[in-house]
Amino acid sequence: MKIAFHGAARAVTGSKHLIKLDDGTQILLDCGMFQGMGNVTEKLNGYFGFKPSEVTMMILSHAHIDHCGLLPRLVAEGFSGTIYATPGTMDLARILMLDSAKIHEQDAEFSNANRNIDQPEELPLYTEEDVIKTMGQFKIVEYGQPYQINDNITLLLTDAGHVVGSAAVHLSITEAGKETQLTFSGDIGRYTDLLLRSPQTFPQADYIIMESTYGDSLHKDTEPIDEVLLEIIRDTCLRKKGKVIIPAFSVGRTQEILFALNGLELEGKLPDLNYYVDSPLAMQATQVLKNHPEVYNNGTKRLLKIDDDIFAFKGLRFIESATESMALNQDNRPCIIISSSGMAEGGRVRHHIKNNIESDKNTILLVGYCDPHSLGGQLMAGNRSVDIFRERLQVLAEVKTIKSMSAHGDYEDLLHFLSCQDPTTNKQIFLVHGEYDVQQRFADHLRDKGFKHIAIPSYHQEYEL
C-alpha cells in the first residue's frame, strides 16, 4: 500500500490524498481546489499529479471548496467511480460546486470577450454540466454506520464537528490477509462550537492523516463571541457612524455569526441597525444547515425549543442580486455587511472592502483563518496598504479579528481529537493542511503526547505503508 499527497501538503488548500493498493485499487481522499496561492493557483488547479481515470473510488470528508472543488474536473477528466459522503456533505457540495462552476464559466466568458484575436479561447475549469454529472456519482454513507465497499475495504464516517456533514474518514483495508486501519481527519472542528456537536471518537488507527491548520495556536478570546461582536458594532456603527464589513465563508462562518447575532436579539441587546448577508450562496447554505439538525449540539437543540429560526432576527436581509449588492456601497448609513469570501480573495466582499477601507470610521472584521497571500491575510498581518482590483489603497479602516470563531480546532482541539488513540501502537501520523512552520511546531506537541512517528509530506510526495 502506498499513499501520495497531491494537495494540502505544507499548505492549507487543495486537499487530495491518494491511496494505492497492491491490487491496483486507488482511493482518493478529497479532491479540493487550491485557493489564495497567488500566481501559481491556476497552475496548481490544472494538474492533479495522477490520472483521474485510474482512480477507483473517492471519499469526501466535507464540502468546503478546498476539499471538494476539483471533483467536477476529476469527473470531466475521466473519473467514473463512486463518491462516498454524508448526506449533509452531499447537499452542501452540490450548491458549492454549482456556484464554483458558474464563477469559472463567467471568468472564461469575460476573458474570451477581452482576448486578442490571436489568443486561444479560454475554457472554464469545469461547467455546471460537469457538476450535475458529478452529483450522479455520489453515494450517501451515514455517520457511525460501517459501510462495506468491497471484500477488502470497509468505510466508517464519524462527525468531525467542522461544518454540516463534515466527517473523519476511517478505512479498514485488507491486503494479503493483513488488515490496516487508516484514518483521515478531514478538517477538525471545535469542542466548544457555538452550533455543532463535538468531534466524535474513532477506532484505533495504524496510520493517521491529520489536519494541522492551527497546530501552534489557541483560540482564546477574552470575551464571548457575541459580546465581542456587540462591542464592535456599538463602536463602529453607533459611535463612529460607520460600517462593519465581515468577510465570511458562506458555509459555516456566516451561520455562526447569524446565530450569535440572533442570541443578542433574544437577550434584548442587538442594536437596531441593518444587517446584510450579501451572498446568495450563504442563503442556500443556511437552509442546508436548517435541513440537517442532526449535527447540532445539545445547546442549539434546546434553543430550537424556544426559537424556531436560530439564524433570523430583526433587521436581517439577504442580498441576492448584484444590483442590490452595488447599492449597498452607495448607502452611507451605518450597517453590518457579511459577505464572502472568508479570505477576501473573491466575491462581493472585495467590493465592500474597497469602498470602505480608506475611512477610519469603518471596521473590517476577520473571523477565521486567512492564507498569508490572500487579501484577508495581508490585512490580518497589519499591512497599511493593499491592492484591490489593481488599485493601491490605504488601510485606514480599523482591522479586527475574532480568532475563536474559526471552524478549525486549535492545537488543544487537535490533541483532544487524538486522545482516543494509543500512541504506542500508531505507526505514522502524516500532517497535512497546514503551513510548514506551524506543522513543525504541532509535531512537537504530538511528540509530547507520545506520538513518535510523524511525517510532514511535501507536494506529490509518496510513502510506502
Short mmCIF file of C-alpha atoms in Angstrom, two decimals, residues 15-423:
data_model
loop_
_atom_site.label_atom_id
_atom_site.label_comp_id
_atom_site.label_asym_id
_atom_site.label_seq_id
_atom_site.Cartn_x
_atom_site.Cartn_y
_atom_site.Cartn_z
CA SER A 15 -6.75 18.65 -0.16
CA LYS A 16 -6.03 15.48 -2.21
CA HIS A 17 -4.54 12.27 -0.83
CA LEU A 18 -4.31 9.14 -2.96
CA ILE A 19 -4.08 5.61 -1.53
CA LYS A 20 -2.82 2.95 -3.93
CA LEU A 21 -3.37 -0.72 -3.06
CA ASP A 22 -1.29 -3.59 -4.36
CA ASP A 23 -4.21 -4.89 -6.46
CA GLY A 24 -4.42 -1.61 -8.39
CA THR A 25 -7.28 -0.09 -6.42
CA GLN A 26 -6.90 3.68 -5.98
CA ILE A 27 -8.79 5.52 -3.22
CA LEU A 28 -8.82 9.32 -3.39
CA LEU A 29 -9.45 11.20 -0.14
CA ASP A 30 -10.89 14.63 -1.01
CA CYS A 31 -10.42 16.49 -4.27
CA GLY A 32 -10.04 20.10 -3.27
CA MET A 33 -9.31 23.25 -5.20
CA PHE A 34 -6.27 25.37 -4.43
CA GLN A 35 -7.23 28.87 -3.30
CA GLY A 36 -5.32 32.03 -2.45
CA MET A 37 -1.92 30.72 -3.61
CA GLY A 38 -1.05 33.77 -5.66
CA ASN A 39 0.14 33.42 -9.25
CA VAL A 40 0.57 29.64 -9.03
CA THR A 41 -3.07 28.94 -8.08
CA GLU A 42 -4.26 28.36 -11.65
CA LYS A 43 -1.30 26.09 -12.42
CA LEU A 44 -1.89 24.01 -9.28
CA ASN A 45 -5.57 23.53 -10.14
CA GLY A 46 -4.66 22.40 -13.65
CA TYR A 47 -2.54 19.40 -12.63
CA PHE A 48 -3.66 16.51 -10.40
CA GLY A 49 -0.40 14.56 -10.26
CA PHE A 50 -2.30 11.35 -11.09
CA LYS A 51 -4.67 10.08 -13.78
CA PRO A 52 -8.34 10.63 -12.82
CA SER A 53 -9.44 7.71 -14.99
CA GLU A 54 -7.35 5.34 -12.85
CA VAL A 55 -8.96 6.36 -9.54
CA THR A 56 -11.31 3.62 -8.36
CA MET A 57 -13.32 5.50 -5.72
CA MET A 58 -13.39 8.80 -3.91
CA ILE A 59 -14.26 9.65 -0.30
CA LEU A 60 -15.17 13.25 0.53
CA SER A 61 -14.62 14.45 4.10
CA HIS A 62 -16.68 17.63 3.74
CA ALA A 63 -17.97 20.17 1.26
CA HIS A 64 -15.64 23.16 1.54
CA ILE A 65 -14.25 24.07 -1.88
CA ASP A 66 -10.65 23.39 -0.82
CA HIS A 67 -11.79 19.78 -0.25
CA CYS A 68 -14.42 19.21 -2.99
CA GLY A 69 -13.85 21.98 -5.52
CA LEU A 70 -12.00 19.94 -8.16
CA LEU A 71 -14.38 16.98 -8.15
CA PRO A 72 -16.16 18.11 -11.34
CA ARG A 73 -12.77 18.49 -13.02
CA LEU A 74 -11.84 14.99 -11.85
CA VAL A 75 -15.03 13.62 -13.41
CA ALA A 76 -14.54 15.61 -16.61
CA GLU A 77 -11.06 14.08 -16.96
CA GLY A 78 -12.30 10.51 -16.66
CA PHE A 79 -13.12 9.55 -13.07
CA SER A 80 -16.23 7.35 -13.17
CA GLY A 81 -16.20 5.78 -9.69
CA THR A 82 -18.39 6.31 -6.64
CA ILE A 83 -18.07 9.35 -4.37
CA TYR A 84 -18.83 8.48 -0.73
CA ALA A 85 -20.04 11.23 1.63
CA THR A 86 -22.54 12.04 4.37
CA PRO A 87 -25.99 13.44 3.44
CA GLY A 88 -25.06 16.92 4.68
CA THR A 89 -21.85 16.93 2.67
CA MET A 90 -23.66 15.88 -0.50
CA ASP A 91 -26.24 18.66 -0.11
CA LEU A 92 -23.60 21.32 0.56
CA ALA A 93 -21.24 20.09 -2.15
CA ARG A 94 -23.98 20.45 -4.74
CA ILE A 95 -24.62 24.15 -4.09
CA LEU A 96 -20.94 24.99 -3.61
CA MET A 97 -19.77 23.25 -6.78
CA LEU A 98 -22.59 24.75 -8.85
CA ASP A 99 -21.62 28.19 -7.57
CA SER A 100 -17.97 27.49 -8.35
CA ALA A 101 -18.82 26.31 -11.88
CA LYS A 102 -20.81 29.48 -12.50
CA ILE A 103 -17.82 31.59 -11.47
CA HIS A 104 -15.44 29.63 -13.73
CA GLU A 105 -17.82 29.95 -16.68
CA GLN A 106 -18.24 33.70 -16.12
CA ASP A 107 -14.47 34.19 -15.79
CA ALA A 108 -13.86 32.31 -19.05
CA GLU A 109 -16.58 34.30 -20.81
CA PHE A 110 -15.04 37.57 -19.63
CA SER A 111 -11.53 36.54 -20.70
CA ASN A 112 -12.72 35.46 -24.14
CA ALA A 113 -14.63 38.71 -24.65
CA ASN A 114 -11.42 40.64 -23.98
CA ARG A 115 -8.81 38.39 -25.65
CA ASN A 116 -6.78 39.25 -28.69
CA ILE A 117 -7.81 37.54 -31.90
CA ASP A 118 -4.59 35.50 -31.97
CA GLN A 119 -5.04 34.19 -28.43
CA PRO A 120 -6.61 30.75 -27.85
CA GLU A 121 -10.10 30.62 -26.39
CA GLU A 122 -10.11 30.11 -22.62
CA LEU A 123 -12.13 27.18 -21.27
CA PRO A 124 -13.64 27.11 -17.77
CA LEU A 125 -12.06 24.77 -15.23
CA TYR A 126 -15.41 22.96 -15.29
CA THR A 127 -19.05 23.66 -16.08
CA GLU A 128 -22.43 23.28 -14.42
CA GLU A 129 -22.97 20.19 -16.58
CA ASP A 130 -19.82 18.66 -15.09
CA VAL A 131 -21.23 19.32 -11.60
CA ILE A 132 -24.56 17.68 -12.44
CA LYS A 133 -22.73 14.61 -13.76
CA THR A 134 -20.59 14.54 -10.61
CA MET A 135 -23.62 14.60 -8.31
CA GLY A 136 -24.90 11.45 -10.04
CA GLN A 137 -21.84 9.58 -8.71
CA PHE A 138 -22.48 10.32 -5.00
CA LYS A 139 -23.32 7.56 -2.54
CA ILE A 140 -24.60 8.54 0.91
CA VAL A 141 -22.98 6.97 3.98
CA GLU A 142 -24.48 7.80 7.37
CA TYR A 143 -22.41 8.70 10.42
CA GLY A 144 -21.35 5.79 12.60
CA GLN A 145 -22.54 3.02 10.29
CA PRO A 146 -19.73 0.86 8.83
CA TYR A 147 -20.14 0.52 5.07
CA GLN A 148 -18.66 -2.46 3.24
CA ILE A 149 -17.34 -1.07 -0.04
CA ASN A 150 -16.00 -4.45 -1.14
CA ASP A 151 -14.49 -7.60 0.40
CA ASN A 152 -11.29 -5.76 1.31
CA ILE A 153 -12.42 -2.21 2.21
CA THR A 154 -14.77 -1.01 4.96
CA LEU A 155 -15.59 2.67 5.42
CA LEU A 156 -16.69 4.38 8.64
CA LEU A 157 -17.52 8.10 8.88
CA THR A 158 -17.60 9.92 12.22
CA ASP A 159 -18.64 13.52 12.84
CA ALA A 160 -15.66 15.90 12.69
CA GLY A 161 -17.65 18.87 14.05
CA HIS A 162 -16.28 21.25 11.40
CA VAL A 163 -19.28 22.13 9.19
CA VAL A 164 -22.60 20.45 8.46
CA GLY A 165 -21.85 16.96 7.14
CA SER A 166 -18.13 17.06 7.90
CA ALA A 167 -16.58 13.68 8.68
CA ALA A 168 -13.40 11.99 9.69
CA VAL A 169 -12.78 9.05 7.35
CA HIS A 170 -11.80 5.64 8.72
CA LEU A 171 -10.78 2.84 6.38
CA SER A 172 -10.19 -0.78 7.22
CA ILE A 173 -8.18 -2.23 4.34
CA THR A 174 -7.18 -5.89 3.97
CA GLU A 175 -4.24 -6.85 1.75
CA ALA A 176 -2.65 -10.31 1.62
CA GLY A 177 -4.50 -11.27 4.79
CA LYS A 178 -3.23 -8.23 6.71
CA GLU A 179 -5.68 -5.61 7.96
CA THR A 180 -4.63 -1.94 8.11
CA GLN A 181 -6.60 0.80 9.85
CA LEU A 182 -6.20 4.24 8.26
CA THR A 183 -7.86 7.47 9.44
CA PHE A 184 -8.12 10.76 7.58
CA SER A 185 -9.23 13.53 9.93
CA GLY A 186 -10.61 15.84 7.26
CA ASP A 187 -10.91 19.22 8.99
CA ILE A 188 -11.45 19.01 12.74
CA GLY A 189 -13.89 21.35 14.46
CA ARG A 190 -14.07 22.87 17.91
CA TYR A 191 -15.07 21.09 21.09
CA THR A 192 -16.78 24.33 22.15
CA ASP A 193 -18.51 25.15 18.86
CA LEU A 194 -21.47 27.52 19.04
CA LEU A 195 -23.69 25.33 16.85
CA LEU A 196 -22.26 21.92 16.11
CA ARG A 197 -21.64 18.86 18.20
CA SER A 198 -18.07 17.97 19.10
CA PRO A 199 -15.85 15.69 17.00
CA GLN A 200 -16.55 12.05 17.77
CA THR A 201 -14.11 9.41 18.96
CA PHE A 202 -12.90 6.81 16.48
CA PRO A 203 -11.29 3.34 16.39
CA GLN A 204 -7.56 2.83 16.88
CA ALA A 205 -5.68 3.63 13.67
CA ASP A 206 -2.35 2.40 12.38
CA TYR A 207 -1.93 5.46 10.16
CA ILE A 208 -3.50 8.91 10.60
CA ILE A 209 -3.63 11.71 8.03
CA MET A 210 -4.12 14.73 10.26
CA GLU A 211 -5.00 18.34 9.55
CA SER A 212 -2.87 20.93 11.33
CA THR A 213 -4.16 24.36 10.31
CA TYR A 214 -3.95 25.80 13.82
CA GLY A 215 -1.35 23.38 15.14
CA ASP A 216 0.50 26.09 17.05
CA SER A 217 -2.40 28.34 18.10
CA LEU A 218 -5.00 28.59 20.83
CA HIS A 219 -8.36 30.21 20.04
CA LYS A 220 -8.61 32.10 23.30
CA ASP A 221 -10.56 35.34 23.24
CA THR A 222 -11.07 37.23 26.49
CA GLU A 223 -14.80 37.67 25.85
CA PRO A 224 -17.58 35.51 24.36
CA ILE A 225 -18.08 35.93 20.61
CA ASP A 226 -21.45 37.65 20.93
CA GLU A 227 -20.04 40.24 23.32
CA VAL A 228 -17.08 40.97 21.01
CA LEU A 229 -19.46 41.41 18.07
CA LEU A 230 -21.66 43.69 20.13
CA GLU A 231 -18.74 45.88 21.20
CA ILE A 232 -17.50 46.26 17.60
CA ILE A 233 -20.99 47.08 16.30
CA ARG A 234 -21.58 49.68 19.00
CA ASP A 235 -18.19 51.33 18.48
CA THR A 236 -18.30 51.35 14.68
CA CYS A 237 -21.97 51.82 13.85
CA LEU A 238 -23.35 53.73 16.82
CA ARG A 239 -20.36 55.82 17.90
CA LYS A 240 -18.45 56.38 14.61
CA LYS A 241 -21.49 56.00 12.29
CA GLY A 242 -19.52 53.60 10.10
CA LYS A 243 -19.90 50.17 8.57
CA VAL A 244 -18.67 46.79 9.79
CA ILE A 245 -17.51 44.63 6.86
CA ILE A 246 -17.18 40.94 7.72
CA PRO A 247 -15.56 38.66 5.13
CA ALA A 248 -17.06 35.26 5.95
CA PHE A 249 -17.27 31.94 4.17
CA SER A 250 -20.81 31.24 3.02
CA VAL A 251 -20.77 27.87 4.75
CA GLY A 252 -20.21 27.65 8.48
CA ARG A 253 -18.85 31.05 9.44
CA THR A 254 -21.81 33.08 8.18
CA GLN A 255 -24.24 30.84 10.06
CA GLU A 256 -22.19 31.18 13.28
CA ILE A 257 -22.31 34.96 13.03
CA LEU A 258 -26.06 34.95 12.41
CA PHE A 259 -26.53 32.59 15.35
CA ALA A 260 -24.55 34.90 17.63
CA LEU A 261 -26.46 37.99 16.46
CA ASN A 262 -29.76 36.15 16.96
CA GLY A 263 -28.64 35.39 20.51
CA LEU A 264 -28.03 39.10 21.13
CA GLU A 265 -31.56 39.87 19.94
CA LEU A 266 -33.02 37.22 22.26
CA GLU A 267 -31.20 38.98 25.11
CA GLY A 268 -32.52 42.38 24.01
CA LYS A 269 -29.01 43.70 23.24
CA LEU A 270 -28.88 43.81 19.44
CA PRO A 271 -28.64 47.40 18.10
CA ASP A 272 -31.46 48.48 15.76
CA LEU A 273 -29.48 48.52 12.50
CA ASN A 274 -29.48 46.94 9.06
CA TYR A 275 -27.68 43.60 8.89
CA TYR A 276 -26.94 42.35 5.36
CA VAL A 277 -25.79 38.94 4.21
CA ASP A 278 -24.52 39.70 0.73
CA SER A 279 -24.17 36.18 -0.58
CA PRO A 280 -26.84 34.14 -2.39
CA LEU A 281 -24.76 31.07 -1.61
CA ALA A 282 -24.90 31.80 2.12
CA MET A 283 -28.69 31.87 1.95
CA GLN A 284 -28.71 28.40 0.39
CA ALA A 285 -26.12 27.10 2.86
CA THR A 286 -28.16 28.40 5.79
CA GLN A 287 -31.14 26.40 4.52
CA VAL A 288 -28.98 23.26 4.20
CA LEU A 289 -27.92 23.64 7.83
CA LYS A 290 -31.56 24.03 8.87
CA ASN A 291 -32.31 20.79 6.99
CA HIS A 292 -29.70 18.83 8.99
CA PRO A 293 -30.45 19.37 12.70
CA GLU A 294 -28.70 16.07 13.46
CA VAL A 295 -25.38 17.96 13.52
CA TYR A 296 -26.45 20.47 16.21
CA ASN A 297 -25.06 20.32 19.73
CA ASN A 298 -27.36 19.97 22.73
CA GLY A 299 -27.36 23.70 23.47
CA THR A 300 -28.54 24.50 19.96
CA LYS A 301 -31.26 21.83 20.16
CA ARG A 302 -32.53 23.33 23.43
CA LEU A 303 -32.63 26.80 21.86
CA LEU A 304 -34.74 25.47 18.98
CA LYS A 305 -37.48 24.69 21.52
CA ILE A 306 -37.98 28.42 22.15
CA ASP A 307 -36.80 29.89 18.82
CA ASP A 308 -37.89 28.22 15.60
CA ASP A 309 -35.38 30.14 13.46
CA ILE A 310 -32.00 30.49 15.15
CA PHE A 311 -30.49 32.34 12.17
CA ALA A 312 -33.04 35.18 11.86
CA PHE A 313 -33.52 38.47 13.72
CA LYS A 314 -34.86 42.00 13.23
CA GLY A 315 -33.02 43.99 10.58
CA LEU A 316 -31.56 40.97 8.76
CA ARG A 317 -31.75 40.94 4.99
CA PHE A 318 -30.24 38.53 2.46
CA ILE A 319 -28.94 40.25 -0.68
CA GLU A 320 -29.31 38.24 -3.88
CA SER A 321 -28.77 40.39 -6.96
CA ALA A 322 -25.57 42.16 -7.94
CA THR A 323 -27.57 45.37 -8.33
CA GLU A 324 -28.68 45.24 -4.71
CA SER A 325 -25.10 44.49 -3.67
CA MET A 326 -23.72 47.50 -5.52
CA ALA A 327 -26.42 49.70 -3.97
CA LEU A 328 -25.01 48.97 -0.51
CA ASN A 329 -21.88 50.88 -1.46
CA GLN A 330 -23.96 53.98 -2.24
CA ASP A 331 -25.74 53.83 1.12
CA ASN A 332 -23.74 55.69 3.76
CA ARG A 333 -25.89 54.66 6.70
CA PRO A 334 -24.23 52.56 9.42
CA CYS A 335 -24.74 48.85 8.85
CA ILE A 336 -23.17 45.41 9.09
CA ILE A 337 -22.31 43.60 5.83
CA ILE A 338 -21.43 39.90 5.95
CA SER A 339 -20.14 38.71 2.59
CA SER A 340 -17.95 36.01 1.07
CA SER A 341 -15.24 35.01 0.65
CA GLY A 342 -13.76 34.49 4.09
CA MET A 343 -10.21 35.25 2.96
CA ALA A 344 -11.49 38.24 0.92
CA GLU A 345 -9.92 36.64 -2.16
CA GLY A 346 -13.00 36.86 -4.35
CA GLY A 347 -16.70 37.52 -4.36
CA ARG A 348 -18.65 40.61 -3.45
CA VAL A 349 -16.78 41.31 -0.22
CA ARG A 350 -13.78 42.69 -2.11
CA HIS A 351 -16.00 45.47 -3.48
CA HIS A 352 -17.25 46.26 0.02
CA ILE A 353 -13.72 46.35 1.40
CA LYS A 354 -12.54 48.54 -1.49
CA ASN A 355 -15.32 51.04 -0.87
CA ASN A 356 -14.81 51.22 2.89
CA ILE A 357 -11.13 50.57 3.60
CA GLU A 358 -9.97 54.17 3.27
CA SER A 359 -12.23 55.57 6.01
CA ASP A 360 -11.30 55.35 9.68
CA LYS A 361 -14.93 55.23 10.74
CA ASN A 362 -15.29 51.70 9.31
CA THR A 363 -14.17 48.31 10.62
CA ILE A 364 -13.09 45.20 8.72
CA LEU A 365 -13.67 42.21 10.96
CA LEU A 366 -11.79 38.99 10.11
CA VAL A 367 -13.33 35.91 11.70
CA GLY A 368 -11.16 32.96 10.69
CA TYR A 369 -8.02 31.66 9.02
CA CYS A 370 -6.67 33.67 6.07
CA ASP A 371 -3.85 32.43 3.86
CA PRO A 372 -0.93 34.89 4.18
CA HIS A 373 -1.08 35.55 0.42
CA SER A 374 -4.78 36.47 0.47
CA LEU A 375 -6.22 39.96 0.95
CA GLY A 376 -7.57 38.88 4.32
CA GLY A 377 -4.13 37.58 5.27
CA GLN A 378 -2.48 40.86 4.31
CA LEU A 379 -4.98 42.81 6.41
CA MET A 380 -4.54 40.40 9.32
CA ALA A 381 -0.77 40.89 9.10
CA GLY A 382 -1.22 44.64 9.55
CA ASN A 383 -0.36 45.83 6.03
CA ARG A 384 -1.04 49.56 5.76
CA SER A 385 -1.79 49.41 2.03
CA VAL A 386 -3.21 46.68 -0.21
CA ASP A 387 -4.03 46.09 -3.87
CA ILE A 388 -7.70 45.59 -4.72
CA PHE A 389 -8.78 45.40 -8.36
CA ARG A 390 -5.34 46.68 -9.42
CA GLU A 391 -5.66 49.77 -7.27
CA ARG A 392 -3.37 50.52 -4.32
CA LEU A 393 -5.47 51.53 -1.32
CA GLN A 394 -4.52 52.80 2.12
CA VAL A 395 -5.80 50.77 5.08
CA LEU A 396 -7.43 53.46 7.21
CA ALA A 397 -10.33 51.34 8.45
CA GLU A 398 -9.80 49.52 11.72
CA VAL A 399 -8.96 45.83 11.23
CA LYS A 400 -10.09 43.46 13.96
CA THR A 401 -10.08 39.69 14.35
CA ILE A 402 -12.04 37.09 16.30
CA LYS A 403 -9.80 34.02 16.30
CA SER A 404 -12.16 31.87 18.35
CA MET A 405 -14.71 31.84 15.51
CA SER A 406 -12.52 29.55 13.46
CA ALA A 407 -14.25 26.35 12.39
CA HIS A 408 -10.85 24.66 12.70
CA GLY A 409 -9.79 23.35 16.08
CA ASP A 410 -6.72 24.81 17.75
CA TYR A 411 -3.88 22.57 18.90
CA GLU A 412 -5.73 21.63 22.10
CA ASP A 413 -8.72 20.54 20.00
CA LEU A 414 -6.45 18.58 17.66
CA LEU A 415 -4.80 16.81 20.58
CA HIS A 416 -8.23 16.13 22.09
CA PHE A 417 -9.25 14.53 18.78
CA LEU A 418 -6.30 12.13 19.12
CA SER A 419 -6.90 11.40 22.81
CA CYS A 420 -8.85 8.24 21.91
CA GLN A 421 -5.70 6.80 20.30
CA ASP A 422 -2.89 4.76 21.85
CA PRO A 423 0.29 6.47 20.55
#
